[in-house]
Amino acid sequence: MPSSTQHPAPAPRDISGADAEDLALYREKFRGRLPESLDELHGPIHGVVDLPLHMAWSGMTSYDLGKPRQRMGLYRTVLHEGLHEDLPRYLNQDLLLQLWPVLRTLVGRTVRAVWEDAFPQLASRTRAAA
């Protein structure tokens, strides 16, 4: 199986001023949603989770945590679309740590960078899994 090379997000100096500003605003959007600590994440680990419309606006609304693909889809959706108050309700710290080595490849670069910058234990899980 060929290995995939990960390309870092362009540094602000590599893009125009307007694009750099847009990227900074986009990163700040996700930073503002983060919990203070992963300890705040007490979401479910079993059962079916129904997401509200503001998160599940363009696809599945119900996810069975017993099904690995649906569990990964739920976490991807919540990381991208969830608001600050949604994260503790729908994400579980232990499950996030378990899923992160694969989940980080399914989320956008900005989401991945913001979460790994804020929570070094996520990045260390990735290195340990490699």
PDB file of C-alpha atoms in Angstrom:
ATOM      1  CA  MET A   1       0.000   0.000   0.000  1.00  0.00           C
ATOM      2  CA  PRO A   2       1.603   3.304  -1.006  1.00  0.00           C
ATOM      3  CA  SER A   3       2.208   5.796   1.731  1.00  0.00           C
ATOM      4  CA  SER A   4       0.644   9.210   1.380  1.00  0.00           C
ATOM      5  CA  THR A   5       2.709  12.303   1.850  1.00  0.00           C
ATOM      6  CA  GLN A   6       1.127  14.957   3.997  1.00  0.00           C
ATOM      7  CA  HIS A   7       1.570  18.513   2.838  1.00  0.00           C
ATOM      8  CA  PRO A   8       1.525  21.255   5.450  1.00  0.00           C
ATOM      9  CA  ALA A   9      -0.875  24.148   5.075  1.00  0.00           C
ATOM     10  CA  PRO A  10       0.742  27.042   3.248  1.00  0.00           C
ATOM     11  CA  ALA A  11       2.445  29.498   5.546  1.00  0.00           C
ATOM     12  CA  PRO A  12       0.881  32.967   5.515  1.00  0.00           C
ATOM     13  CA  ARG A  13       3.971  34.338   3.717  1.00  0.00           C
ATOM     14  CA  ASP A  14       3.233  32.013   0.773  1.00  0.00           C
ATOM     15  CA  ILE A  15      -0.197  33.469   0.068  1.00  0.00           C
ATOM     16  CA  SER A  16      -1.586  36.909  -0.668  1.00  0.00           C
ATOM     17  CA  GLY A  17      -2.548  39.283   2.132  1.00  0.00           C
ATOM     18  CA  ALA A  18      -6.296  38.773   1.636  1.00  0.00           C
ATOM     19  CA  ASP A  19      -5.919  34.982   1.566  1.00  0.00           C
ATOM     20  CA  ALA A  20      -3.729  35.035   4.685  1.00  0.00           C
ATOM     21  CA  GLU A  21      -6.368  37.096   6.466  1.00  0.00           C
ATOM     22  CA  ASP A  22      -9.103  34.665   5.390  1.00  0.00           C
ATOM     23  CA  LEU A  23      -7.014  31.727   6.630  1.00  0.00           C
ATOM     24  CA  ALA A  24      -6.422  33.444   9.969  1.00  0.00           C
ATOM     25  CA  LEU A  25     -10.153  34.117  10.373  1.00  0.00           C
ATOM     26  CA  TYR A  26     -10.948  30.503   9.463  1.00  0.00           C
ATOM     27  CA  ARG A  27      -8.458  29.193  12.049  1.00  0.00           C
ATOM     28  CA  GLU A  28      -9.874  31.572  14.679  1.00  0.00           C
ATOM     29  CA  LYS A  29     -13.392  30.295  13.984  1.00  0.00           C
ATOM     30  CA  PHE A  30     -12.319  26.798  15.031  1.00  0.00           C
ATOM     31  CA  ARG A  31     -10.118  27.980  17.926  1.00  0.00           C
ATOM     32  CA  GLY A  32     -13.076  29.807  19.438  1.00  0.00           C
ATOM     33  CA  ARG A  33     -15.090  26.588  19.527  1.00  0.00           C
ATOM     34  CA  LEU A  34     -12.499  24.542  21.428  1.00  0.00           C
ATOM     35  CA  PRO A  35     -13.108  23.375  24.976  1.00  0.00           C
ATOM     36  CA  GLU A  36     -10.636  24.505  27.643  1.00  0.00           C
ATOM     37  CA  SER A  37      -9.611  20.877  28.134  1.00  0.00           C
ATOM     38  CA  LEU A  38     -10.355  17.493  26.600  1.00  0.00           C
ATOM     39  CA  ASP A  39     -11.618  16.552  30.085  1.00  0.00           C
ATOM     40  CA  GLU A  40     -14.775  18.518  29.235  1.00  0.00           C
ATOM     41  CA  LEU A  41     -15.722  16.038  26.501  1.00  0.00           C
ATOM     42  CA  HIS A  42     -18.285  13.714  28.094  1.00  0.00           C
ATOM     43  CA  GLY A  43     -20.333  12.746  25.058  1.00  0.00           C
ATOM     44  CA  PRO A  44     -21.805   9.289  24.523  1.00  0.00           C
ATOM     45  CA  ILE A  45     -19.742   6.216  23.688  1.00  0.00           C
ATOM     46  CA  HIS A  46     -22.645   3.868  22.902  1.00  0.00           C
ATOM     47  CA  GLY A  47     -26.002   4.066  21.212  1.00  0.00           C
ATOM     48  CA  VAL A  48     -27.456   6.243  18.499  1.00  0.00           C
ATOM     49  CA  VAL A  49     -26.712   9.963  18.414  1.00  0.00           C
ATOM     50  CA  ASP A  50     -29.044  12.402  16.656  1.00  0.00           C
ATOM     51  CA  LEU A  51     -27.417  15.668  15.635  1.00  0.00           C
ATOM     52  CA  PRO A  52     -29.321  18.933  15.427  1.00  0.00           C
ATOM     53  CA  LEU A  53     -29.813  20.615  12.059  1.00  0.00           C
ATOM     54  CA  HIS A  54     -27.111  23.259  12.594  1.00  0.00           C
ATOM     55  CA  MET A  55     -24.521  20.452  12.512  1.00  0.00           C
ATOM     56  CA  ALA A  56     -26.145  17.885  10.232  1.00  0.00           C
ATOM     57  CA  TRP A  57     -27.360  20.296   7.584  1.00  0.00           C
ATOM     58  CA  SER A  58     -26.220  18.373   4.530  1.00  0.00           C
ATOM     59  CA  GLY A  59     -26.241  14.682   5.275  1.00  0.00           C
ATOM     60  CA  MET A  60     -26.874  12.089   7.934  1.00  0.00           C
ATOM     61  CA  THR A  61     -28.513  13.254  11.130  1.00  0.00           C
ATOM     62  CA  SER A  62     -28.415   9.980  13.081  1.00  0.00           C
ATOM     63  CA  TYR A  63     -25.246   8.013  13.870  1.00  0.00           C
ATOM     64  CA  ASP A  64     -24.867   4.577  15.478  1.00  0.00           C
ATOM     65  CA  LEU A  65     -21.732   4.637  17.628  1.00  0.00           C
ATOM     66  CA  GLY A  66     -21.551   0.849  17.373  1.00  0.00           C
ATOM     67  CA  LYS A  67     -20.711   1.182  13.670  1.00  0.00           C
ATOM     68  CA  PRO A  68     -17.115   2.351  13.092  1.00  0.00           C
ATOM     69  CA  ARG A  69     -17.802   4.320   9.904  1.00  0.00           C
ATOM     70  CA  GLN A  70     -20.778   6.117  11.438  1.00  0.00           C
ATOM     71  CA  ARG A  71     -18.782   6.834  14.627  1.00  0.00           C
ATOM     72  CA  MET A  72     -16.001   8.379  12.520  1.00  0.00           C
ATOM     73  CA  GLY A  73     -18.560  10.325  10.477  1.00  0.00           C
ATOM     74  CA  LEU A  74     -20.160  11.718  13.631  1.00  0.00           C
ATOM     75  CA  TYR A  75     -16.844  12.932  14.991  1.00  0.00           C
ATOM     76  CA  ARG A  76     -15.843  14.463  11.663  1.00  0.00           C
ATOM     77  CA  THR A  77     -19.166  16.306  11.432  1.00  0.00           C
ATOM     78  CA  VAL A  78     -19.039  17.576  15.016  1.00  0.00           C
ATOM     79  CA  LEU A  79     -15.428  18.773  14.650  1.00  0.00           C
ATOM     80  CA  HIS A  80     -16.304  20.724  11.504  1.00  0.00           C
ATOM     81  CA  GLU A  81     -19.801  21.966  12.296  1.00  0.00           C
ATOM     82  CA  GLY A  82     -20.193  21.841  16.076  1.00  0.00           C
ATOM     83  CA  LEU A  83     -20.326  24.982  18.177  1.00  0.00           C
ATOM     84  CA  HIS A  84     -18.451  25.433  21.465  1.00  0.00           C
ATOM     85  CA  GLU A  85     -21.405  24.141  23.482  1.00  0.00           C
ATOM     86  CA  ASP A  86     -21.868  21.110  21.184  1.00  0.00           C
ATOM     87  CA  LEU A  87     -18.405  19.644  21.664  1.00  0.00           C
ATOM     88  CA  PRO A  88     -18.792  18.443  25.293  1.00  0.00           C
ATOM     89  CA  ARG A  89     -22.230  17.054  24.502  1.00  0.00           C
ATOM     90  CA  TYR A  90     -21.349  15.035  21.403  1.00  0.00           C
ATOM     91  CA  LEU A  91     -17.633  14.227  21.756  1.00  0.00           C
ATOM     92  CA  ASN A  92     -16.094  11.878  24.295  1.00  0.00           C
ATOM     93  CA  GLN A  93     -12.472  12.397  25.350  1.00  0.00           C
ATOM     94  CA  ASP A  94     -11.512   8.708  25.340  1.00  0.00           C
ATOM     95  CA  LEU A  95     -13.196   8.064  22.015  1.00  0.00           C
ATOM     96  CA  LEU A  96     -11.626  11.160  20.438  1.00  0.00           C
ATOM     97  CA  LEU A  97      -8.162  10.050  21.568  1.00  0.00           C
ATOM     98  CA  GLN A  98      -8.797   6.549  20.230  1.00  0.00           C
ATOM     99  CA  LEU A  99     -10.088   7.772  16.861  1.00  0.00           C
ATOM    100  CA  TRP A 100      -7.642  10.643  16.344  1.00  0.00           C
ATOM    101  CA  PRO A 101      -4.858   8.872  14.395  1.00  0.00           C
ATOM    102  CA  VAL A 102      -7.357   8.099  11.598  1.00  0.00           C
ATOM    103  CA  LEU A 103      -9.805  10.943  12.201  1.00  0.00           C
ATOM    104  CA  ARG A 104      -7.068  13.548  11.708  1.00  0.00           C
ATOM    105  CA  THR A 105      -6.733  12.351   8.107  1.00  0.00           C
ATOM    106  CA  LEU A 106     -10.457  12.868   7.496  1.00  0.00           C
ATOM    107  CA  VAL A 107     -10.788  16.427   8.777  1.00  0.00           C
ATOM    108  CA  GLY A 108      -9.521  19.530   7.044  1.00  0.00           C
ATOM    109  CA  ARG A 109      -6.000  20.834   7.637  1.00  0.00           C
ATOM    110  CA  THR A 110      -7.210  23.797   9.629  1.00  0.00           C
ATOM    111  CA  VAL A 111      -9.356  21.702  11.977  1.00  0.00           C
ATOM    112  CA  ARG A 112      -6.500  19.224  12.464  1.00  0.00           C
ATOM    113  CA  ALA A 113      -3.937  21.963  13.131  1.00  0.00           C
ATOM    114  CA  VAL A 114      -6.163  23.867  15.564  1.00  0.00           C
ATOM    115  CA  TRP A 115      -6.966  20.749  17.608  1.00  0.00           C
ATOM    116  CA  GLU A 116      -3.386  19.437  17.643  1.00  0.00           C
ATOM    117  CA  ASP A 117      -1.982  22.863  18.555  1.00  0.00           C
ATOM    118  CA  ALA A 118      -4.433  23.195  21.445  1.00  0.00           C
ATOM    119  CA  PHE A 119      -4.159  19.599  22.656  1.00  0.00           C
ATOM    120  CA  PRO A 120      -0.662  18.126  22.232  1.00  0.00           C
ATOM    121  CA  GLN A 121      -1.902  14.748  23.457  1.00  0.00           C
ATOM    122  CA  LEU A 122      -3.704  14.363  20.121  1.00  0.00           C
ATOM    123  CA  ALA A 123      -0.495  14.853  18.147  1.00  0.00           C
ATOM    124  CA  SER A 124       1.355  12.480  20.463  1.00  0.00           C
ATOM    125  CA  ARG A 125      -1.316   9.794  19.834  1.00  0.00           C
ATOM    126  CA  THR A 126      -0.623  10.152  16.145  1.00  0.00           C
ATOM    127  CA  ARG A 127       3.137   9.700  16.618  1.00  0.00           C
ATOM    128  CA  ALA A 128       2.546   6.688  18.887  1.00  0.00           C
ATOM    129  CA  ALA A 129       0.291   5.066  16.276  1.00  0.00           C
ATOM    130  CA  ALA A 130       2.865   5.526  13.490  1.00  0.00           C
TER     131      ALA A 130
END
